[in-house]
Each structure stands twice: as structure tokens, then as C-alpha cells.
Coordinates of C-alpha atoms and ligand atoms in Angstrom, one line a residue:
X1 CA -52.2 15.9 1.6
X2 CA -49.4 18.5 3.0
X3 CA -47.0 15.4 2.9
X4 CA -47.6 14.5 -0.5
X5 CA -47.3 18.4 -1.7
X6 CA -44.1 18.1 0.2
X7 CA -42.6 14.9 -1.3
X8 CA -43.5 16.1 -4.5
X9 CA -41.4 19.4 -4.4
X10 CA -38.4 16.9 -2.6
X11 CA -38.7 15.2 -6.3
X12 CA -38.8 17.8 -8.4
X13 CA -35.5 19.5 -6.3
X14 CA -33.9 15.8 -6.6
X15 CA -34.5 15.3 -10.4
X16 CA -32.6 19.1 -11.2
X17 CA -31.5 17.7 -14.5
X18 CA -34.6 17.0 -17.1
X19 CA -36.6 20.2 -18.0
X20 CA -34.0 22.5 -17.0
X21 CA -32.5 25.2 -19.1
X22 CA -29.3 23.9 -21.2
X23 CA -26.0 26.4 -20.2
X24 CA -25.3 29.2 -22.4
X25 CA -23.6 27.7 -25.6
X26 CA -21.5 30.2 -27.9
X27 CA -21.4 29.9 -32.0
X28 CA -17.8 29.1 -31.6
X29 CA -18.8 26.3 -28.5
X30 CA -21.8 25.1 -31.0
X31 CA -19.3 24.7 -33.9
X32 CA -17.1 22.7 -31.5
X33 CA -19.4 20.3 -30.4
X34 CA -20.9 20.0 -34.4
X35 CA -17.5 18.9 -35.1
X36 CA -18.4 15.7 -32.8
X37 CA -21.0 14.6 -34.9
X38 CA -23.2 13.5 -37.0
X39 CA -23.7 10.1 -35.8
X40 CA -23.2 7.5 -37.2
X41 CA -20.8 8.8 -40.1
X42 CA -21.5 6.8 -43.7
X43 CA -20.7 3.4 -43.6
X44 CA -16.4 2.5 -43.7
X45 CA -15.1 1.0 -47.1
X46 CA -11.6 -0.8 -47.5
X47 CA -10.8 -0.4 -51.0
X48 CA -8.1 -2.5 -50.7
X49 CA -10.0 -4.8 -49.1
X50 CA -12.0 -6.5 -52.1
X51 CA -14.9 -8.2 -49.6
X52 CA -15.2 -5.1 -47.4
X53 CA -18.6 -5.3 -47.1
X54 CA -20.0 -8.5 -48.3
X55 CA -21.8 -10.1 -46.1
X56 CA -20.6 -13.2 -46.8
X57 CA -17.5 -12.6 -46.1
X58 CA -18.8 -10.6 -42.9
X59 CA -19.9 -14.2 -41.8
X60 CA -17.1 -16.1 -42.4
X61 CA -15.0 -13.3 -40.5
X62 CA -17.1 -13.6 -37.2
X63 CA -16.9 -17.5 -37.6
X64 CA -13.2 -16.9 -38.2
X65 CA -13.5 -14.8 -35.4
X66 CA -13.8 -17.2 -32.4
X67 CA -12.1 -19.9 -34.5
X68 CA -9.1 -21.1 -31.8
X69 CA -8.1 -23.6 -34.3
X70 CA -6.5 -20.5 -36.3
X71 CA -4.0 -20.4 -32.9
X72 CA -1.0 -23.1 -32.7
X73 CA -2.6 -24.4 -29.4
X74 CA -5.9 -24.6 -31.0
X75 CA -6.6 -22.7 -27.7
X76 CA -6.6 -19.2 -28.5
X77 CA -9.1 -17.0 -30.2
X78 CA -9.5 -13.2 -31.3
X79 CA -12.3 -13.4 -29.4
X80 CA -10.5 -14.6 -26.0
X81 CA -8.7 -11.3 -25.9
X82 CA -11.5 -9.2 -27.7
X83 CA -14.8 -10.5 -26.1
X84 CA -17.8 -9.9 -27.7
X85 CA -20.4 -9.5 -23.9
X86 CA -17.1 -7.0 -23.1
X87 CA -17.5 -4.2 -25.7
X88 CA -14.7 -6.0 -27.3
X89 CA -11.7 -6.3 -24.7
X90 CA -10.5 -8.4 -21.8
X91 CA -10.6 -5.9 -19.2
X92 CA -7.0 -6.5 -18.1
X93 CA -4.1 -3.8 -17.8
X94 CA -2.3 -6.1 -20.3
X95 CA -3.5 -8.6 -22.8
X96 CA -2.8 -12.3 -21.9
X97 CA -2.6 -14.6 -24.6
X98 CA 0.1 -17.7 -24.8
X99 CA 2.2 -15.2 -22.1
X100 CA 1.6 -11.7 -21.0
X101 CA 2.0 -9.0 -23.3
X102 CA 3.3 -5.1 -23.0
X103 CA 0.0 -3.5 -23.6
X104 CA -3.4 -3.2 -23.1
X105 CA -6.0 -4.8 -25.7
X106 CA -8.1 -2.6 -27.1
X107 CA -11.6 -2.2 -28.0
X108 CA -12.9 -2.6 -31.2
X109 CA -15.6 -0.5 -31.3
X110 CA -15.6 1.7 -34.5
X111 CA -12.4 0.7 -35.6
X112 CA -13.4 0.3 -39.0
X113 CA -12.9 4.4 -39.6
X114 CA -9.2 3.9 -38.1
X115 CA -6.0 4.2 -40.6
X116 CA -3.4 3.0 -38.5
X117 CA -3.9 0.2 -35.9
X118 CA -2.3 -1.1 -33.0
X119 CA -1.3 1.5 -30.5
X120 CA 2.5 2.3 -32.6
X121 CA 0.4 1.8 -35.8
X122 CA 2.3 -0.7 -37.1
X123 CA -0.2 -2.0 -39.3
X124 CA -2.1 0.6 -42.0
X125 CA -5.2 -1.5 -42.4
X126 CA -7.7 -3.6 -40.6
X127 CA -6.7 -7.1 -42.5
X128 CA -3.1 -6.0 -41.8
X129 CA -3.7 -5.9 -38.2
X130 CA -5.6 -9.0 -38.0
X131 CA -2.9 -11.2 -39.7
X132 CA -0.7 -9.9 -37.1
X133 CA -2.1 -11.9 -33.7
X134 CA -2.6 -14.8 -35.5
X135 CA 1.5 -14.7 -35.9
X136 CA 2.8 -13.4 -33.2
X137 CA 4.6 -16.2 -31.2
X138 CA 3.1 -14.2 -27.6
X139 CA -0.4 -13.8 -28.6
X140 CA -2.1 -17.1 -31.2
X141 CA 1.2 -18.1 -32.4
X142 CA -0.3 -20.2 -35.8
X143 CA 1.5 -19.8 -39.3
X144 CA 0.5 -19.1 -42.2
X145 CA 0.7 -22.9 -43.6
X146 CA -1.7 -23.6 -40.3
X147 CA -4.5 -21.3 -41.7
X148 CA -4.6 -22.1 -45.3
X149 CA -4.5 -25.8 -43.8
X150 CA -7.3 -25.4 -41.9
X151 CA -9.2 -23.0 -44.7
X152 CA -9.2 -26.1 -47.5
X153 CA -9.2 -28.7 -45.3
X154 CA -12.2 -27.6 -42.8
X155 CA -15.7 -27.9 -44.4
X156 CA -17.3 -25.5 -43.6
X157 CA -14.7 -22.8 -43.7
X158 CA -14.1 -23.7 -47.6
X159 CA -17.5 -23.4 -48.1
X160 CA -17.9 -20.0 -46.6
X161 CA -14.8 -18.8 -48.0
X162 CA -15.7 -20.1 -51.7
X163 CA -18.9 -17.9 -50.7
X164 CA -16.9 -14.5 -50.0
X165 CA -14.3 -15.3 -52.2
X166 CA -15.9 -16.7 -55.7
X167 CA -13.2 -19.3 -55.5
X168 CA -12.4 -22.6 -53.6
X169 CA -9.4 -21.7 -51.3
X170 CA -6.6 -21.8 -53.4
X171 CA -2.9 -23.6 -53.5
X172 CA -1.1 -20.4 -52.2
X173 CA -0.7 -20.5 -48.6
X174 CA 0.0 -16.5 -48.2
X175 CA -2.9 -15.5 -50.2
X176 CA -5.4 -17.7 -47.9
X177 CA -3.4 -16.1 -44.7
X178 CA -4.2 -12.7 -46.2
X179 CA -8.1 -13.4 -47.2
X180 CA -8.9 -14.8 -43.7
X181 CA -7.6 -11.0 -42.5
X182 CA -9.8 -9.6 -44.8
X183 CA -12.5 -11.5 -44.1
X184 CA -11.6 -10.8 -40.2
X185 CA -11.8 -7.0 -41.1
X186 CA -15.2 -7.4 -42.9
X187 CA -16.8 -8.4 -39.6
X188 CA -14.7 -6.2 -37.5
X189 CA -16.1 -3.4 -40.0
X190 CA -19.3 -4.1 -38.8
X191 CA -18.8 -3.1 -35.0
X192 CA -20.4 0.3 -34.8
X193 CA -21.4 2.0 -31.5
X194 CA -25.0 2.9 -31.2
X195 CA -26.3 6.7 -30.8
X196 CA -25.6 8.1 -27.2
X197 CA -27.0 11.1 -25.1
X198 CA -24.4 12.9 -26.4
X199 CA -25.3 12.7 -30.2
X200 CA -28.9 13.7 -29.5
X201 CA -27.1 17.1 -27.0
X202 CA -25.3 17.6 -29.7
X203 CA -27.7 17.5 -32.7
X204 CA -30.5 19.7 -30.6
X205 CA -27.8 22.1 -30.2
X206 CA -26.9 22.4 -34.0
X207 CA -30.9 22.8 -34.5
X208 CA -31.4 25.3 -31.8
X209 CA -34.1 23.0 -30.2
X210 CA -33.6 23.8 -26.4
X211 CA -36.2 21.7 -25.0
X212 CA -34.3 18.8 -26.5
X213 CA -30.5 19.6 -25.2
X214 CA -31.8 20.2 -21.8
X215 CA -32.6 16.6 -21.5
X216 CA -28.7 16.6 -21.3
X217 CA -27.6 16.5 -17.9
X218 CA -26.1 19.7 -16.3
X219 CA -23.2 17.9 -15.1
X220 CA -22.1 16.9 -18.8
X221 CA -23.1 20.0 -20.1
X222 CA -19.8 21.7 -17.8
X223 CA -17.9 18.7 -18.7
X224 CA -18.3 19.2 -22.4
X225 CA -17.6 22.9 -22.0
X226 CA -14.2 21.7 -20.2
X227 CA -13.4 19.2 -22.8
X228 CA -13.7 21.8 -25.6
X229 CA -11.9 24.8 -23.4
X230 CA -9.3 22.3 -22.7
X231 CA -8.6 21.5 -26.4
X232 CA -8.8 18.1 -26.0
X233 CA -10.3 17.8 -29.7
X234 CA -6.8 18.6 -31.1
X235 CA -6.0 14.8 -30.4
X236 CA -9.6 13.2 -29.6
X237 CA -10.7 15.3 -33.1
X238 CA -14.1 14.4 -35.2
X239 CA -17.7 11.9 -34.6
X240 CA -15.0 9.3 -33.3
X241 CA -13.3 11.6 -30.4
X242 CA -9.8 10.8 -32.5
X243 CA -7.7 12.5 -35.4
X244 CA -6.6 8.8 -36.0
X245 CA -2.6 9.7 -35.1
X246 CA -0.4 9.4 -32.3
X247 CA 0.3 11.7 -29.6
X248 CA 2.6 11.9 -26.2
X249 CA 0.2 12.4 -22.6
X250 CA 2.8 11.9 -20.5
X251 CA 2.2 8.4 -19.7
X252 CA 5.6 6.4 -18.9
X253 CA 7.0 4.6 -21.9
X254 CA 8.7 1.7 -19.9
X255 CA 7.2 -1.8 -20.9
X256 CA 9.0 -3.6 -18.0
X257 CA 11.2 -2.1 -15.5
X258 CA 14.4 -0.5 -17.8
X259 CA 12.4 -2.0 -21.1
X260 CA 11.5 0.7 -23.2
X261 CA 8.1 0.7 -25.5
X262 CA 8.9 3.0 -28.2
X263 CA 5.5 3.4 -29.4
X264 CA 4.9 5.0 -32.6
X265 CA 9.0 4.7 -33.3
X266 CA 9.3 1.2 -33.4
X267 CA 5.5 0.8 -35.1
X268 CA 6.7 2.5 -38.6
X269 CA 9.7 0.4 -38.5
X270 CA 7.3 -2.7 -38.3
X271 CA 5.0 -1.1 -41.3
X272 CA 7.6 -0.5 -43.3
X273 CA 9.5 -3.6 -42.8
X274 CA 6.2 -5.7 -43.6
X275 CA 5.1 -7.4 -46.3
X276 CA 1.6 -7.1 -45.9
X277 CA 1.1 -3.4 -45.9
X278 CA -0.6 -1.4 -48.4
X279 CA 2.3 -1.1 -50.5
X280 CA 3.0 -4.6 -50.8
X281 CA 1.2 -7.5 -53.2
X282 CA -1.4 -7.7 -51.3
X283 CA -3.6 -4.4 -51.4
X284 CA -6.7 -5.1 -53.6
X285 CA -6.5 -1.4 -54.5
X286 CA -5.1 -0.9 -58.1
X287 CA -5.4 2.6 -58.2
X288 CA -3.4 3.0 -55.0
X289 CA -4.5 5.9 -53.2
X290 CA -5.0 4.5 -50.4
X291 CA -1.3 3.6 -49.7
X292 CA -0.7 7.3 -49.9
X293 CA 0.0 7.3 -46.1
X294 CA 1.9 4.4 -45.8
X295 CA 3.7 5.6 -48.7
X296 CA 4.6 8.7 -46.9
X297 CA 5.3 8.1 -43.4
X298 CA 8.6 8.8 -41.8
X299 CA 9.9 8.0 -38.6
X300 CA 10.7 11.7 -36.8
X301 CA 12.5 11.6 -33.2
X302 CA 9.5 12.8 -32.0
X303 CA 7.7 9.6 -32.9
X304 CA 9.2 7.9 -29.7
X305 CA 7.3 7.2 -26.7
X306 CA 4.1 8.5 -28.6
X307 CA 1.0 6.1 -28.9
X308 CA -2.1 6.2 -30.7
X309 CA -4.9 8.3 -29.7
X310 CA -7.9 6.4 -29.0
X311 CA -11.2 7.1 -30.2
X312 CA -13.9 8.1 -26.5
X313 CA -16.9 6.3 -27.9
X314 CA -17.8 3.8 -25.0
X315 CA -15.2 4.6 -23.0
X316 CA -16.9 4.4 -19.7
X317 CA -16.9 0.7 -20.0
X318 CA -14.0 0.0 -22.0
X319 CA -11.3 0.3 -19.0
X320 CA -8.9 0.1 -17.5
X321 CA -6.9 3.2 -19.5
X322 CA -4.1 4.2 -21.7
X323 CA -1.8 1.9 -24.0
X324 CA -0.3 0.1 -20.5
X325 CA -3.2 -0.1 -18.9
X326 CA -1.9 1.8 -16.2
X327 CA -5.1 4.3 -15.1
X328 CA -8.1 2.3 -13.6
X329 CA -10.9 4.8 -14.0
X330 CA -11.9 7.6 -16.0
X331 CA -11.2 9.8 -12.8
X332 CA -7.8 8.3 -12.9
X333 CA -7.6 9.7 -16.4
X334 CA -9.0 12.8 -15.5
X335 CA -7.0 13.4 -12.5
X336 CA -3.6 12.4 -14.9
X337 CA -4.6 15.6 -17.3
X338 CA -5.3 17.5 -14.1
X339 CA -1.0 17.3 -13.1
X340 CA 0.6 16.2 -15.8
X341 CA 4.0 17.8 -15.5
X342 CA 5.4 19.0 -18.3
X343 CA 8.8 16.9 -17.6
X344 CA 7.3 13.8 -18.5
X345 CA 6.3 15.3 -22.1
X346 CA 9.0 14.0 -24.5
X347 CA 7.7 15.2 -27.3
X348 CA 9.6 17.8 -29.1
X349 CA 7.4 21.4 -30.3
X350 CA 4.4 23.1 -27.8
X351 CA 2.9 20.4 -26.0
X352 CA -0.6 19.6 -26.8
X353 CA -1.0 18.6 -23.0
X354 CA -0.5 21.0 -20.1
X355 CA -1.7 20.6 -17.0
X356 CA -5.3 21.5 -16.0
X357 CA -5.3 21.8 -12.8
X358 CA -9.3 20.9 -12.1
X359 CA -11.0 21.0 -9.1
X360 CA -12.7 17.4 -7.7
X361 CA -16.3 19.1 -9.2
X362 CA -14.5 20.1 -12.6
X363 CA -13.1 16.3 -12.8
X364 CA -16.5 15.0 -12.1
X365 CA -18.3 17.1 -14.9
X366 CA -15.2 15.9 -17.8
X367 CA -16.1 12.3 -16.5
X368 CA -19.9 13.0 -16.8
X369 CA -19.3 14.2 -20.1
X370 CA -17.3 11.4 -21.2
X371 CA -20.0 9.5 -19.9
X372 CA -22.2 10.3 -22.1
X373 CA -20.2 9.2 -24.8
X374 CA -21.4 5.5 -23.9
X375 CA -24.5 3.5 -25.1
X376 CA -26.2 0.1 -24.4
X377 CA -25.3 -1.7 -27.5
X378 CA -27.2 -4.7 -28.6
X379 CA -26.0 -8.3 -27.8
X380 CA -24.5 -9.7 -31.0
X381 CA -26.3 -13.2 -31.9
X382 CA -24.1 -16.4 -33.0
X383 CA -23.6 -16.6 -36.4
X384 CA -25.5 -18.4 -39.0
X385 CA -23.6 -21.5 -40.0
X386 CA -21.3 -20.7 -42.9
X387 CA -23.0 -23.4 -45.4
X388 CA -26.0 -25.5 -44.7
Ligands
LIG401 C1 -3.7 -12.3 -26.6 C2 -4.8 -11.4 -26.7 C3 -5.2 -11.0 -28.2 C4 -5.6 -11.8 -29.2 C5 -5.7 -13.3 -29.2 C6 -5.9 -11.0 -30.3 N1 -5.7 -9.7 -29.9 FE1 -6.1 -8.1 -31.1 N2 -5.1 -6.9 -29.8 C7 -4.5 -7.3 -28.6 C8 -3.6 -6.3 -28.1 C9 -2.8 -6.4 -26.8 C10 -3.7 -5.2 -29.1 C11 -2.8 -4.0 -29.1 C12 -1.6 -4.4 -29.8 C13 -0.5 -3.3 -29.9 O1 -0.8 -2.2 -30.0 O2 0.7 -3.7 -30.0 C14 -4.6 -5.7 -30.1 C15 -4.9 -4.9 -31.2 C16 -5.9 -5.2 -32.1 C17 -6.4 -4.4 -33.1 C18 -6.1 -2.9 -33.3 C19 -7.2 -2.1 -32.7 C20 -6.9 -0.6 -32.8 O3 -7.7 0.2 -32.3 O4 -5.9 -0.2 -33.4 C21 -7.3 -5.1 -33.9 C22 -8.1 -4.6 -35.1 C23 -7.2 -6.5 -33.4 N3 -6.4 -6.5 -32.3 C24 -7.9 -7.5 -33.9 C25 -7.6 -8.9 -33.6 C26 -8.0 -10.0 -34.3 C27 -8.8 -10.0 -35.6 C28 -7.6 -11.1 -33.7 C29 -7.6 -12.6 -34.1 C30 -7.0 -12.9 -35.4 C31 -6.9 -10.6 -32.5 N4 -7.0 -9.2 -32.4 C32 -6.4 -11.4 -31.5 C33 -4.8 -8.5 -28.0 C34 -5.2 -9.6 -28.7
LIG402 C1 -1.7 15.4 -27.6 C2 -2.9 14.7 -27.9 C3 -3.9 14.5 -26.8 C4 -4.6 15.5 -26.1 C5 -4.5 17.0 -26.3 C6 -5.5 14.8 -25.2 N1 -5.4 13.5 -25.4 FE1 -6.4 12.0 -24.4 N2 -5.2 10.6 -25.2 C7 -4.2 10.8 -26.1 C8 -3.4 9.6 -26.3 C9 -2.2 9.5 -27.2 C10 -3.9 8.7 -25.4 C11 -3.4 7.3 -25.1 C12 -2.1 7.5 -24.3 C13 -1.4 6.2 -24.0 O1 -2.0 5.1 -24.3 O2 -0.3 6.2 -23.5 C14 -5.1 9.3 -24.7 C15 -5.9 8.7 -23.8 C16 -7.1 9.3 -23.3 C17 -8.1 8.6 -22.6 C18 -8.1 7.1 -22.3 C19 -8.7 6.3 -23.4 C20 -8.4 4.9 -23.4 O3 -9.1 4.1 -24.0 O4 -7.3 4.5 -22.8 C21 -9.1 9.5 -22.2 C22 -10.4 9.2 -21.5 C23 -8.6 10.8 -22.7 N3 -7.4 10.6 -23.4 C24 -9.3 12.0 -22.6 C25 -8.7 13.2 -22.9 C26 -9.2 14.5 -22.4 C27 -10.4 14.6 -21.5 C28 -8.4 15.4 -22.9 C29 -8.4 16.9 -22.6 C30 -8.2 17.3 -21.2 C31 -7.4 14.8 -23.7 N4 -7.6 13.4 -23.6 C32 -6.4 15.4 -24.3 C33 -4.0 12.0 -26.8 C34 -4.4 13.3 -26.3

């Protein structure tokens, strides 16, 4: 009896978290961590991306997808790189693809609310971007002959494109190059992050329901109070933990040793010198708004060496860290924001960034917090076949 009485009140001390009081929360702290939220936001629409959203063309993207045939090899898919079991990414510093390349591949989580991709944003839309692997000579290497090729000339593939399209793949090359990105982004539209502890902390908060946000651990609690002290939301802003830009953290710009990455430089160069940004033929968006960004972007000297800021949603298992891939764990990161030294900031204006100076407990609670941010997310299944 007097040993079960005793292992019970060992449990109850071991389990502090669930049933305990949440911290004290301020209006300001509340409206900070509203700002985070709601999740999901309403569903991300392309408009000049005519099949954003049709789900046929949503199928023929994830076929096109894992299609290697789309590489000059025949060897080399988005999916290779991106992996579907691995929350979209290879978990390598760098991405490997027909050599190795300067930076890390990212996640695709949620990247259908982005407006500039890549990490110098050198495209300004999701079909832009996904042309762009498919010809670069380091990463699938094809051409644009190659894919409309393969588009009439497969079965299948005409069939499901006739299906997204409302046309049988056509004589001109470029256009066929262009609607296999757009059908590319339809899919990649659909890769949304499910709820997470955070979301329900943070919506139990907003309705003052205590006995909810206490189910929040403790420990993420004091993270999330760092996070917002810190000001980390003037980059990692909004439901998506990112104000979409680009921003300097004092990670070394070198590619290679004495090569330089330019980042965010050398990225509006690339827009601008493309012709498969919003401004050119392409855009299915005849009012044009939403080339207003593209239309105004200029390269400032503060541009170089910055990168774009990624969104935190799953970003306890989307490691390893940072455009370069240079920071292992999330305590890496945490400990970089800890003694970042204001040398290596080569941004011009007040620094965003200073150093924070935590404690080993302080670093555990951020990475607790940005814990939080992940969820279980449901094994995608294998596509239907494009045409019976
Ligand atoms: C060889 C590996 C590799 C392959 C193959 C590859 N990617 Fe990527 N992907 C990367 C890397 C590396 C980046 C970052 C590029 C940069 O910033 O310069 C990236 C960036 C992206 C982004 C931007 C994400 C963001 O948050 O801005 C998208 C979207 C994307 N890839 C989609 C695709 C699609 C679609 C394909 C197939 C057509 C593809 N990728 C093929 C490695 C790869
Ligand atoms: C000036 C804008 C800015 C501020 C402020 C900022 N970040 Fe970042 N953060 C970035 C950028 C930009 C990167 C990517 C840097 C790179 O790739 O070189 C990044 C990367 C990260 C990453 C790695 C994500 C990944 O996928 O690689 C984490 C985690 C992170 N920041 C957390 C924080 C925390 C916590 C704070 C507050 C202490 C913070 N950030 C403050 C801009 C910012």
C-alpha cells in the first residue's frame, strides 16, 4: 500500500507539465503569439498560375514529381532531393544532384504561401522555381525540348496533361516546359503542415481557456516568451514563422573556400534577367497584380550576403540548418543567436540580430518551443494513375 501511495506521488512529481498552471501571459505577449496563428491560414492561390488548384493538375504534378525521365540522365528526380518519407528534403548540408551544389535543399513544407523562392529568391513564383532544377546543368540538367518531348510523346503524361490543361500538349516547346512548372506548383501547393501543440497553446490563449494552454509544456512556455522578448518575429513574422524576405544572421557567405554566395544580390539579378518571371509571357495573370513585387524590386548593397528567411513549421525534423547547411541541430542554431558577434553582420542599418547571450536552460526552452512547432504529418499515398 505505502509503496504504491509512494510511486504514485514519484509520478505525479515526474509528469510536472500536464495540469499545471500556464506562466503569466501579458495582452501585449497574447497579441504576440496571436500573430502566429490561426492555423491553417485559407488555402494559397497562384493567379498566375491558371491550374493552381485543379486537381488534375495536382495529379499530374506529383506524377511529374518523381518523373526522372524529366532529368538529362533520366536519373534524377525532384523527389531525389526533396523526399517525400523526409518532410521534403535530403537531409544533407548540401544538395547532391548530378555534382554537389552550394546550398542546402530545402523543405517544402508550406511553401505554397511563399513569394520569392530559393534562398536569394531568384524566382517569384512556385512554377518559376520548379522550371529552374529541371535546367540547371548541376542539379537535373534536361531542356526544355526534353520535357515537351517527353509530355507528347509519353502516354500517360499527355493524357493527364490534356486533363489539367483542356488541350493535347501543344507544338510549342516553352509553353509545355512552363505548364509542367505549373502543374509541379499545383502539387507542391498542396503540402501543408498539420496543426501542432503550438496552434492549440496558442488558440487557448487567445480564448482565455487556461485548462487548455496548460497542456503546453512549461519548458516551451519560457521558450516562446524568449522567442517573442527576443524579437525573433521581425524576420520569422506571421502563421508561417516568416515575413517571406531575406535577412543577414551572421552566417558566413563563402560557398567554397574564397567563393562568395551573394545571396539575395546575385538572386534579383537572376529574376530579373529571366524570362520566366512574372513579368514575362508566361504569367497567366492578365490583370497583373501580382507582378507588382517583381516589378519593383531593386538590388540595394545591403542585399549581399543576405538569404531568405525560412518559415519554423517542422523545423525539428527538417535539419541540418541555415542556407549552407552549416548548423546541425536546433541547439546549434540556438547557441549561434546566443554569440553572434556583431562583426559578422554585413548588413547595413540596426541589426535585427544581436547577440543573446542565453544560458544552457534558456537555449533548451527556445529549442522546446521551436519544438513544438512540429507535427506527425500523414504519409502521402502514390498517386492515382494519370489516365486509366
Ligand atoms: C539536386 C537536388 C535537387 C533537385 C533534383 C531538385 N531540387 Fe529543389 N531545391 C534544391 C536546392 C539545393 C534548393 C535551394 C536552391 C537555392 O536556393 O539556390 C531547392 C529549392 C527548391 C524550391 C524553393 C523552396 C523555397 O522554400 O524557396 C522549390 C519549390 C523546389 N526546390 C522544387 C523543386 C522541384 C519542383 C524540383 C523538380 C523539378 C526540384 N526542386 C528538384 C535541390 C533540388
Ligand atoms: C534579421 C532577421 C532574423 C531574425 C531577427 C531572426 N532570424 Fe532566424 N533566420 C533568419 C534567416 C535569414 C535565416 C537563414 C540564414 C541562412 O540561411 O544563412 C534564419 C534561420 C533560422 C533557423 C534555421 C531554420 C532553417 O531551416 O535553416 C532557426 C531555427 C531560426 N532562424 C530561429 C530564430 C530565432 C529563435 C530567432 C530569435 C532569437 C531568430 N531566428 C531571429 C532571419 C532571422
Amino acid at each position: 500500500m505505502r509503496r504504491a501511495a509512494l510511486l504514485a506521488a514519484l509520478l505525479v512529481a515526474a509528469a510536472p507539465v500536464a495540469g499545471q498552471a500556464p506562466l503569466d501571459w501579458t495582452p501585449d505577449e497574447i497579441r504576440a503569439v496571436a500573430s502566429h496563428g490561426p492555423w491553417p491560414p485559407p488555402v494559397a492561390v497562384d493567379r498566375s498560375n491558371r491550374v493552381s488548384g485543379n486537381p488534375a493538375a495536382i495529379l499530374l504534378g506529383q506524377h511529374l514529381f518523381e518523373e526522372p525521365r524529366l532529368s538529362a540522365s533520366r536519373q534524377v528526380a525532384c523527389g531525389d532531393c526533396h523526399q517525400a518519407g523526409r518532410d521534403w528534403r535530403d537531409g544533407r548540408a548540401r544538395g547532391f544532384g548530378l555534382v554537389e551544389l552550394d546550398r542546402r535543399t530545402p523543405s517544402l513544407w508550406n511553401v505554397g504561401w511563399q513569394h520569392w523562392f530559393g534562398w536569394d529568391g531568384a524566382s517569384d513564383s512556385l512554377w518559376m522555381q520548379s522550371i529552374r532544377p529541371i535546367l540547371d546543368p548541376r542539379e537535373m540538367g534536361g531542356s526544355t525540348r526534353g520535357v515537351a518531348k517527353l509530355l507528347r510523346e509519353d502516354r500517360q503524361l499527355a493524357c493527364g496533361y490534356e486533363r489539367a490543361f483542356g488541350t493535347a500538349p501543344g507544338a510549342d516547346d516553352e509553353r509545355l516546359l512552363v505548364d509542367a512548372g505549373k502543374a509541379l506548383a499545383a502539387f507542391q501547393q498542396t503540402l501543408v503542415t498539420p496543426r501542432t501543440s503550438f496552434d492549440d497553446f496558442r488558440d487557448a490563449l487567445v480564448a482565455g481557456d487556461t485548462i487548455a494552454a496548460s497542456r503546453y509544456p512549461i519548458q516551451a512556455q519560457r521558450g516562446l516568451k524568449l522567442f517573442i522578448g527576443a524579437n525573433c518575429a521581425s524576420c520569422h513574422f506571421g502563421s508561417l514563422f516568416t515575413n517571406g524576405e531575406f535577412g543577414d544572421t551572421g552566417v558566413p557567405f563563402f560557398a567554397r573556400d574564397g567563393e562568395v554566395d551573394s545571396g539575395r544580390l546575385g538572386g534579383i539579378a537572376r529574376l530579373r534577367a529571366s524570362p520566366f518571371n512574372r513579368l514575362g509571357q508566361h504569367s497567366d495573370d492578365a490583370t497583373d497584380a501580382s507582378a507588382t513585387r517583381t516589378r519593383h524590386v531593386e538590388r540595394q548593397h545591403r542585399n549581399f550576403g543576405e538569404f531568405r528567411v525560412p518559415g519554423l513549421r517542422q523545423v525539428g525534423r527538417t535539419g541540418p540548418y541555415m542556407h549552407d547547411g552549416s548548423l546541425a541541430t536546433l541547439d546549434d542554431v540556438a547557441q549561434h543567436y546566443s554569440e553572434v558577434s556583431p562583426d559578422r553582420l554585413h548588413s547595413d542599418g540596426v541589426p535585427l540580430v544581436r547577440a543573446l547571450g542565453l544560458s544552457g536552460e534558456e537555449r533548451v526552452d527556445l529549442v522546446s518551443f521551436l519544438r513544438s512547432l512540429d507535427s506527425d504529418t500523414p504519409k502521402l499515398l502514390p498517386p492515382a494513375p494519370l489516365c486509366p
